[in-house]
Amino acid sequence: MTAPADTDLAPTPDQPGVHVAKPARDFPATGSYACCCGATGRAKGDDNVRDLVAEWIDHRNTCPHR
Ligand SMILES: [Zn+2]
């Protein structure tokens, strides 16, 4: 699996979503999310990114801005 340069793919409130990057197998994953309500988060490390994604999914269920 090849990972393209991803620095430009980080979500912003204008382009909400979640983005996870895993450059290499032995490299810690990084992730970030942004919501149209302005909530953002980022994390580094496989476990932290997993939590971040869970947080994002939870936020989408509780976001006041939809
Ligand atoms: Zn939100």
mmCIF file with all atom_site columns, N, CA, C and O in Angstrom, residues 16-57:
data_model
loop_
_atom_site.group_PDB
_atom_site.id
_atom_site.type_symbol
_atom_site.label_atom_id
_atom_site.label_alt_id
_atom_site.label_comp_id
_atom_site.label_asym_id
_atom_site.label_entity_id
_atom_site.label_seq_id
_atom_site.pdbx_PDB_ins_code
_atom_site.Cartn_x
_atom_site.Cartn_y
_atom_site.Cartn_z
_atom_site.occupancy
_atom_site.B_iso_or_equiv
_atom_site.pdbx_formal_charge
_atom_site.auth_seq_id
_atom_site.auth_comp_id
_atom_site.auth_asym_id
_atom_site.auth_atom_id
_atom_site.pdbx_PDB_model_num
ATOM 1   N N  . PRO A 1 16 ? -15.379 19.318 5.736  1.00 0.00 ? 16 PRO A N  1
ATOM 2   C CA . PRO A 1 16 ? -15.403 18.457 6.920  1.00 0.00 ? 16 PRO A CA 1
ATOM 3   C C  . PRO A 1 16 ? -15.200 16.989 6.576  1.00 0.00 ? 16 PRO A C  1
ATOM 4   O O  . PRO A 1 16 ? -15.537 16.542 5.490  1.00 0.00 ? 16 PRO A O  1
ATOM 5   N N  . GLY A 1 17 ? -14.640 16.312 7.531  1.00 0.00 ? 17 GLY A N  1
ATOM 6   C CA . GLY A 1 17 ? -14.415 14.883 7.353  1.00 0.00 ? 17 GLY A CA 1
ATOM 7   C C  . GLY A 1 17 ? -13.316 14.433 8.274  1.00 0.00 ? 17 GLY A C  1
ATOM 8   O O  . GLY A 1 17 ? -12.818 15.189 9.097  1.00 0.00 ? 17 GLY A O  1
ATOM 9   N N  . VAL A 1 18 ? -12.943 13.202 8.111  1.00 0.00 ? 18 VAL A N  1
ATOM 10  C CA . VAL A 1 18 ? -11.854 12.647 8.911  1.00 0.00 ? 18 VAL A CA 1
ATOM 11  C C  . VAL A 1 18 ? -10.815 12.106 7.951  1.00 0.00 ? 18 VAL A C  1
ATOM 12  O O  . VAL A 1 18 ? -11.137 11.574 6.895  1.00 0.00 ? 18 VAL A O  1
ATOM 13  N N  . HIS A 1 19 ? -9.571  12.284 8.329  1.00 0.00 ? 19 HIS A N  1
ATOM 14  C CA . HIS A 1 19 ? -8.484  11.811 7.473  1.00 0.00 ? 19 HIS A CA 1
ATOM 15  C C  . HIS A 1 19 ? -7.462  11.083 8.329  1.00 0.00 ? 19 HIS A C  1
ATOM 16  O O  . HIS A 1 19 ? -7.032  11.603 9.358  1.00 0.00 ? 19 HIS A O  1
ATOM 17  N N  . VAL A 1 20 ? -7.101  9.897  7.908  1.00 0.00 ? 20 VAL A N  1
ATOM 18  C CA . VAL A 1 20 ? -6.101  9.112  8.621  1.00 0.00 ? 20 VAL A CA 1
ATOM 19  C C  . VAL A 1 20 ? -4.978  8.788  7.654  1.00 0.00 ? 20 VAL A C  1
ATOM 20  O O  . VAL A 1 20 ? -5.228  8.368  6.525  1.00 0.00 ? 20 VAL A O  1
ATOM 21  N N  . ALA A 1 21 ? -3.758  9.021  8.085  1.00 0.00 ? 21 ALA A N  1
ATOM 22  C CA . ALA A 1 21 ? -2.588  8.712  7.273  1.00 0.00 ? 21 ALA A CA 1
ATOM 23  C C  . ALA A 1 21 ? -1.736  7.682  7.991  1.00 0.00 ? 21 ALA A C  1
ATOM 24  O O  . ALA A 1 21 ? -1.502  7.789  9.191  1.00 0.00 ? 21 ALA A O  1
ATOM 25  N N  . LYS A 1 22 ? -1.320  6.693  7.240  1.00 0.00 ? 22 LYS A N  1
ATOM 26  C CA . LYS A 1 22 ? -0.441  5.645  7.782  1.00 0.00 ? 22 LYS A CA 1
ATOM 27  C C  . LYS A 1 22 ? 0.668   5.479  6.765  1.00 0.00 ? 22 LYS A C  1
ATOM 28  O O  . LYS A 1 22 ? 0.562   4.673  5.844  1.00 0.00 ? 22 LYS A O  1
ATOM 29  N N  . PRO A 1 23 ? 1.723   6.289  6.884  1.00 0.00 ? 23 PRO A N  1
ATOM 30  C CA . PRO A 1 23 ? 2.748   6.327  5.835  1.00 0.00 ? 23 PRO A CA 1
ATOM 31  C C  . PRO A 1 23 ? 3.440   4.992  5.627  1.00 0.00 ? 23 PRO A C  1
ATOM 32  O O  . PRO A 1 23 ? 3.784   4.650  4.507  1.00 0.00 ? 23 PRO A O  1
ATOM 33  N N  . ALA A 1 24 ? 3.637   4.260  6.687  1.00 0.00 ? 24 ALA A N  1
ATOM 34  C CA . ALA A 1 24 ? 4.334   2.982  6.561  1.00 0.00 ? 24 ALA A CA 1
ATOM 35  C C  . ALA A 1 24 ? 3.941   2.102  7.727  1.00 0.00 ? 24 ALA A C  1
ATOM 36  O O  . ALA A 1 24 ? 3.435   2.573  8.740  1.00 0.00 ? 24 ALA A O  1
ATOM 37  N N  . ARG A 1 25 ? 4.181   0.813  7.549  1.00 0.00 ? 25 ARG A N  1
ATOM 38  C CA . ARG A 1 25 ? 3.737   -0.148 8.555  1.00 0.00 ? 25 ARG A CA 1
ATOM 39  C C  . ARG A 1 25 ? 4.341   0.153  9.923  1.00 0.00 ? 25 ARG A C  1
ATOM 40  O O  . ARG A 1 25 ? 3.665   0.019  10.935 1.00 0.00 ? 25 ARG A O  1
ATOM 41  N N  . ASP A 1 26 ? 5.593   0.526  9.952  1.00 0.00 ? 26 ASP A N  1
ATOM 42  C CA . ASP A 1 26 ? 6.256   0.753  11.234 1.00 0.00 ? 26 ASP A CA 1
ATOM 43  C C  . ASP A 1 26 ? 6.231   2.209  11.649 1.00 0.00 ? 26 ASP A C  1
ATOM 44  O O  . ASP A 1 26 ? 6.959   2.616  12.545 1.00 0.00 ? 26 ASP A O  1
ATOM 45  N N  . PHE A 1 27 ? 5.413   2.952  10.996 1.00 0.00 ? 27 PHE A N  1
ATOM 46  C CA . PHE A 1 27 ? 5.343   4.386  11.261 1.00 0.00 ? 27 PHE A CA 1
ATOM 47  C C  . PHE A 1 27 ? 4.028   4.668  11.951 1.00 0.00 ? 27 PHE A C  1
ATOM 48  O O  . PHE A 1 27 ? 3.004   4.106  11.567 1.00 0.00 ? 27 PHE A O  1
ATOM 49  N N  . PRO A 1 28 ? 4.019   5.509  12.978 1.00 0.00 ? 28 PRO A N  1
ATOM 50  C CA . PRO A 1 28 ? 2.749   5.756  13.672 1.00 0.00 ? 28 PRO A CA 1
ATOM 51  C C  . PRO A 1 28 ? 1.757   6.480  12.771 1.00 0.00 ? 28 PRO A C  1
ATOM 52  O O  . PRO A 1 28 ? 2.126   7.383  12.015 1.00 0.00 ? 28 PRO A O  1
ATOM 53  N N  . ALA A 1 29 ? 0.529   6.072  12.843 1.00 0.00 ? 29 ALA A N  1
ATOM 54  C CA . ALA A 1 29 ? -0.524  6.722  12.073 1.00 0.00 ? 29 ALA A CA 1
ATOM 55  C C  . ALA A 1 29 ? -0.776  8.117  12.633 1.00 0.00 ? 29 ALA A C  1
ATOM 56  O O  . ALA A 1 29 ? -0.579  8.382  13.818 1.00 0.00 ? 29 ALA A O  1
ATOM 57  N N  . THR A 1 30 ? -1.208  8.986  11.745 1.00 0.00 ? 30 THR A N  1
ATOM 58  C CA . THR A 1 30 ? -1.671  10.295 12.178 1.00 0.00 ? 30 THR A CA 1
ATOM 59  C C  . THR A 1 30 ? -3.069  10.492 11.624 1.00 0.00 ? 30 THR A C  1
ATOM 60  O O  . THR A 1 30 ? -3.426  9.953  10.583 1.00 0.00 ? 30 THR A O  1
ATOM 61  N N  . GLY A 1 31 ? -3.849  11.263 12.329 1.00 0.00 ? 31 GLY A N  1
ATOM 62  C CA . GLY A 1 31 ? -5.210  11.484 11.874 1.00 0.00 ? 31 GLY A CA 1
ATOM 63  C C  . GLY A 1 31 ? -5.702  12.836 12.324 1.00 0.00 ? 31 GLY A C  1
ATOM 64  O O  . GLY A 1 31 ? -5.188  13.430 13.275 1.00 0.00 ? 31 GLY A O  1
ATOM 65  N N  . SER A 1 32 ? -6.681  13.341 11.602 1.00 0.00 ? 32 SER A N  1
ATOM 66  C CA . SER A 1 32 ? -7.306  14.597 11.997 1.00 0.00 ? 32 SER A CA 1
ATOM 67  C C  . SER A 1 32 ? -8.736  14.588 11.495 1.00 0.00 ? 32 SER A C  1
ATOM 68  O O  . SER A 1 32 ? -9.085  13.873 10.557 1.00 0.00 ? 32 SER A O  1
ATOM 69  N N  . TYR A 1 33 ? -9.562  15.364 12.144 1.00 0.00 ? 33 TYR A N  1
ATOM 70  C CA . TYR A 1 33 ? -10.925 15.536 11.655 1.00 0.00 ? 33 TYR A CA 1
ATOM 71  C C  . TYR A 1 33 ? -11.332 16.977 11.825 1.00 0.00 ? 33 TYR A C  1
ATOM 72  O O  . TYR A 1 33 ? -10.743 17.729 12.603 1.00 0.00 ? 33 TYR A O  1
ATOM 73  N N  . ALA A 1 34 ? -12.297 17.358 11.063 1.00 0.00 ? 34 ALA A N  1
ATOM 74  C CA . ALA A 1 34 ? -12.877 18.686 11.188 1.00 0.00 ? 34 ALA A CA 1
ATOM 75  C C  . ALA A 1 34 ? -14.354 18.569 10.854 1.00 0.00 ? 34 ALA A C  1
ATOM 76  O O  . ALA A 1 34 ? -14.749 17.768 10.016 1.00 0.00 ? 34 ALA A O  1
ATOM 77  N N  . CYS A 1 35 ? -15.142 19.358 11.541 1.00 0.00 ? 35 CYS A N  1
ATOM 78  C CA . CYS A 1 35 ? -16.588 19.339 11.324 1.00 0.00 ? 35 CYS A CA 1
ATOM 79  C C  . CYS A 1 35 ? -17.022 20.719 10.872 1.00 0.00 ? 35 CYS A C  1
ATOM 80  O O  . CYS A 1 35 ? -16.360 21.723 11.160 1.00 0.00 ? 35 CYS A O  1
ATOM 81  N N  . CYS A 1 36 ? -18.137 20.767 10.172 1.00 0.00 ? 36 CYS A N  1
ATOM 82  C CA . CYS A 1 36 ? -18.625 22.058 9.702  1.00 0.00 ? 36 CYS A CA 1
ATOM 83  C C  . CYS A 1 36 ? -19.017 22.966 10.865 1.00 0.00 ? 36 CYS A C  1
ATOM 84  O O  . CYS A 1 36 ? -19.159 24.176 10.683 1.00 0.00 ? 36 CYS A O  1
ATOM 85  N N  . CYS A 1 37 ? -19.164 22.432 12.066 1.00 0.00 ? 37 CYS A N  1
ATOM 86  C CA . CYS A 1 37 ? -19.475 23.252 13.228 1.00 0.00 ? 37 CYS A CA 1
ATOM 87  C C  . CYS A 1 37 ? -18.226 23.902 13.796 1.00 0.00 ? 37 CYS A C  1
ATOM 88  O O  . CYS A 1 37 ? -18.314 24.738 14.681 1.00 0.00 ? 37 CYS A O  1
ATOM 89  N N  . GLY A 1 38 ? -17.065 23.512 13.299 1.00 0.00 ? 38 GLY A N  1
ATOM 90  C CA . GLY A 1 38 ? -15.818 24.090 13.768 1.00 0.00 ? 38 GLY A CA 1
ATOM 91  C C  . GLY A 1 38 ? -15.035 23.187 14.688 1.00 0.00 ? 38 GLY A C  1
ATOM 92  O O  . GLY A 1 38 ? -13.893 23.500 15.022 1.00 0.00 ? 38 GLY A O  1
ATOM 93  N N  . ALA A 1 39 ? -15.612 22.085 15.089 1.00 0.00 ? 39 ALA A N  1
ATOM 94  C CA . ALA A 1 39 ? -14.885 21.142 15.947 1.00 0.00 ? 39 ALA A CA 1
ATOM 95  C C  . ALA A 1 39 ? -13.786 20.469 15.135 1.00 0.00 ? 39 ALA A C  1
ATOM 96  O O  . ALA A 1 39 ? -13.999 20.049 14.000 1.00 0.00 ? 39 ALA A O  1
ATOM 97  N N  . THR A 1 40 ? -12.609 20.387 15.726 1.00 0.00 ? 40 THR A N  1
ATOM 98  C CA . THR A 1 40 ? -11.512 19.703 15.066 1.00 0.00 ? 40 THR A CA 1
ATOM 99  C C  . THR A 1 40 ? -10.764 18.866 16.081 1.00 0.00 ? 40 THR A C  1
ATOM 100 O O  . THR A 1 40 ? -10.860 19.099 17.287 1.00 0.00 ? 40 THR A O  1
ATOM 101 N N  . GLY A 1 41 ? -10.016 17.923 15.591 1.00 0.00 ? 41 GLY A N  1
ATOM 102 C CA . GLY A 1 41 ? -9.178  17.125 16.462 1.00 0.00 ? 41 GLY A CA 1
ATOM 103 C C  . GLY A 1 41 ? -8.076  16.506 15.640 1.00 0.00 ? 41 GLY A C  1
ATOM 104 O O  . GLY A 1 41 ? -8.201  16.351 14.426 1.00 0.00 ? 41 GLY A O  1
ATOM 105 N N  . ARG A 1 42 ? -6.989  16.191 16.313 1.00 0.00 ? 42 ARG A N  1
ATOM 106 C CA . ARG A 1 42 ? -5.940  15.458 15.630 1.00 0.00 ? 42 ARG A CA 1
ATOM 107 C C  . ARG A 1 42 ? -5.234  14.561 16.619 1.00 0.00 ? 42 ARG A C  1
ATOM 108 O O  . ARG A 1 42 ? -5.278  14.796 17.825 1.00 0.00 ? 42 ARG A O  1
ATOM 109 N N  . ALA A 1 43 ? -4.608  13.530 16.090 1.00 0.00 ? 43 ALA A N  1
ATOM 110 C CA . ALA A 1 43 ? -3.970  12.547 16.947 1.00 0.00 ? 43 ALA A CA 1
ATOM 111 C C  . ALA A 1 43 ? -2.823  11.903 16.204 1.00 0.00 ? 43 ALA A C  1
ATOM 112 O O  . ALA A 1 43 ? -2.782  11.901 14.974 1.00 0.00 ? 43 ALA A O  1
ATOM 113 N N  . LYS A 1 44 ? -1.911  11.362 16.976 1.00 0.00 ? 44 LYS A N  1
ATOM 114 C CA . LYS A 1 44 ? -0.782  10.649 16.397 1.00 0.00 ? 44 LYS A CA 1
ATOM 115 C C  . LYS A 1 44 ? -0.597  9.357  17.164 1.00 0.00 ? 44 LYS A C  1
ATOM 116 O O  . LYS A 1 44 ? -0.715  9.333  18.387 1.00 0.00 ? 44 LYS A O  1
ATOM 117 N N  . GLY A 1 45 ? -0.334  8.308  16.432 1.00 0.00 ? 45 GLY A N  1
ATOM 118 C CA . GLY A 1 45 ? -0.180  7.000  17.055 1.00 0.00 ? 45 GLY A CA 1
ATOM 119 C C  . GLY A 1 45 ? -1.408  6.149  16.760 1.00 0.00 ? 45 GLY A C  1
ATOM 120 O O  . GLY A 1 45 ? -2.530  6.642  16.802 1.00 0.00 ? 45 GLY A O  1
ATOM 121 N N  . ASP A 1 46 ? -1.189  4.884  16.449 1.00 0.00 ? 46 ASP A N  1
ATOM 122 C CA . ASP A 1 46 ? -2.287  4.042  15.986 1.00 0.00 ? 46 ASP A CA 1
ATOM 123 C C  . ASP A 1 46 ? -3.460  4.031  16.954 1.00 0.00 ? 46 ASP A C  1
ATOM 124 O O  . ASP A 1 46 ? -4.620  4.185  16.564 1.00 0.00 ? 46 ASP A O  1
ATOM 125 N N  . ASP A 1 47 ? -3.174  3.833  18.240 1.00 0.00 ? 47 ASP A N  1
ATOM 126 C CA . ASP A 1 47 ? -4.263  3.753  19.208 1.00 0.00 ? 47 ASP A CA 1
ATOM 127 C C  . ASP A 1 47 ? -4.971  5.092  19.336 1.00 0.00 ? 47 ASP A C  1
ATOM 128 O O  . ASP A 1 47 ? -6.210  5.149  19.408 1.00 0.00 ? 47 ASP A O  1
ATOM 129 N N  . ASN A 1 48 ? -4.195  6.168  19.353 1.00 0.00 ? 48 ASN A N  1
ATOM 130 C CA . ASN A 1 48 ? -4.803  7.486  19.490 1.00 0.00 ? 48 ASN A CA 1
ATOM 131 C C  . ASN A 1 48 ? -5.657  7.820  18.275 1.00 0.00 ? 48 ASN A C  1
ATOM 132 O O  . ASN A 1 48 ? -6.715  8.444  18.390 1.00 0.00 ? 48 ASN A O  1
ATOM 133 N N  . VAL A 1 49 ? -5.191  7.415  17.104 1.00 0.00 ? 49 VAL A N  1
ATOM 134 C CA . VAL A 1 49 ? -5.960  7.692  15.890 1.00 0.00 ? 49 VAL A CA 1
ATOM 135 C C  . VAL A 1 49 ? -7.259  6.886  15.898 1.00 0.00 ? 49 VAL A C  1
ATOM 136 O O  . VAL A 1 49 ? -8.309  7.379  15.490 1.00 0.00 ? 49 VAL A O  1
ATOM 137 N N  . ARG A 1 50 ? -7.176  5.672  16.396 1.00 0.00 ? 50 ARG A N  1
ATOM 138 C CA . ARG A 1 50 ? -8.397  4.865  16.493 1.00 0.00 ? 50 ARG A CA 1
ATOM 139 C C  . ARG A 1 50 ? -9.410  5.571  17.402 1.00 0.00 ? 50 ARG A C  1
ATOM 140 O O  . ARG A 1 50 ? -10.594 5.638  17.104 1.00 0.00 ? 50 ARG A O  1
ATOM 141 N N  . ASP A 1 51 ? -8.907  6.098  18.513 1.00 0.00 ? 51 ASP A N  1
ATOM 142 C CA . ASP A 1 51 ? -9.786  6.845  19.408 1.00 0.00 ? 51 ASP A CA 1
ATOM 143 C C  . ASP A 1 51 ? -10.325 8.101  18.724 1.00 0.00 ? 51 ASP A C  1
ATOM 144 O O  . ASP A 1 51 ? -11.478 8.483  18.913 1.00 0.00 ? 51 ASP A O  1
ATOM 145 N N  . LEU A 1 52 ? -9.468  8.738  17.936 1.00 0.00 ? 52 LEU A N  1
ATOM 146 C CA . LEU A 1 52 ? -9.882  9.956  17.236 1.00 0.00 ? 52 LEU A CA 1
ATOM 147 C C  . LEU A 1 52 ? -11.039 9.662  16.280 1.00 0.00 ? 52 LEU A C  1
ATOM 148 O O  . LEU A 1 52 ? -12.009 10.411 16.207 1.00 0.00 ? 52 LEU A O  1
ATOM 149 N N  . VAL A 1 53 ? -10.916 8.566  15.554 1.00 0.00 ? 53 VAL A N  1
ATOM 150 C CA . VAL A 1 53 ? -11.979 8.215  14.608 1.00 0.00 ? 53 VAL A CA 1
ATOM 151 C C  . VAL A 1 53 ? -13.270 7.912  15.357 1.00 0.00 ? 53 VAL A C  1
ATOM 152 O O  . VAL A 1 53 ? -14.359 8.329  14.942 1.00 0.00 ? 53 VAL A O  1
ATOM 153 N N  . ALA A 1 54 ? -13.152 7.227  16.481 1.00 0.00 ? 54 ALA A N  1
ATOM 154 C CA . ALA A 1 54 ? -14.335 6.941  17.291 1.00 0.00 ? 54 ALA A CA 1
ATOM 155 C C  . ALA A 1 54 ? -14.955 8.240  17.794 1.00 0.00 ? 54 ALA A C  1
ATOM 156 O O  . ALA A 1 54 ? -16.185 8.391  17.830 1.00 0.00 ? 54 ALA A O  1
ATOM 157 N N  . GLU A 1 55 ? -14.079 9.173  18.158 1.00 0.00 ? 55 GLU A N  1
ATOM 158 C CA . GLU A 1 55 ? -14.551 10.470 18.636 1.00 0.00 ? 55 GLU A CA 1
ATOM 159 C C  . GLU A 1 55 ? -15.303 11.199 17.526 1.00 0.00 ? 55 GLU A C  1
ATOM 160 O O  . GLU A 1 55 ? -16.338 11.820 17.747 1.00 0.00 ? 55 GLU A O  1
ATOM 161 N N  . TRP A 1 56 ? -14.790 11.107 16.307 1.00 0.00 ? 56 TRP A N  1
ATOM 162 C CA . TRP A 1 56 ? -15.419 11.750 15.162 1.00 0.00 ? 56 TRP A CA 1
ATOM 163 C C  . TRP A 1 56 ? -16.796 11.141 14.884 1.00 0.00 ? 56 TRP A C  1
ATOM 164 O O  . TRP A 1 56 ? -17.777 11.847 14.677 1.00 0.00 ? 56 TRP A O  1
ATOM 165 N N  . ILE A 1 57 ? -16.846 9.825  14.914 1.00 0.00 ? 57 ILE A N  1
ATOM 166 C CA . ILE A 1 57 ? -18.124 9.152  14.667 1.00 0.00 ? 57 ILE A CA 1
ATOM 167 C C  . ILE A 1 57 ? -19.128 9.558  15.743 1.00 0.00 ? 57 ILE A C  1
ATOM 168 O O  . ILE A 1 57 ? -20.296 9.845  15.460 1.00 0.00 ? 57 ILE A O  1
#
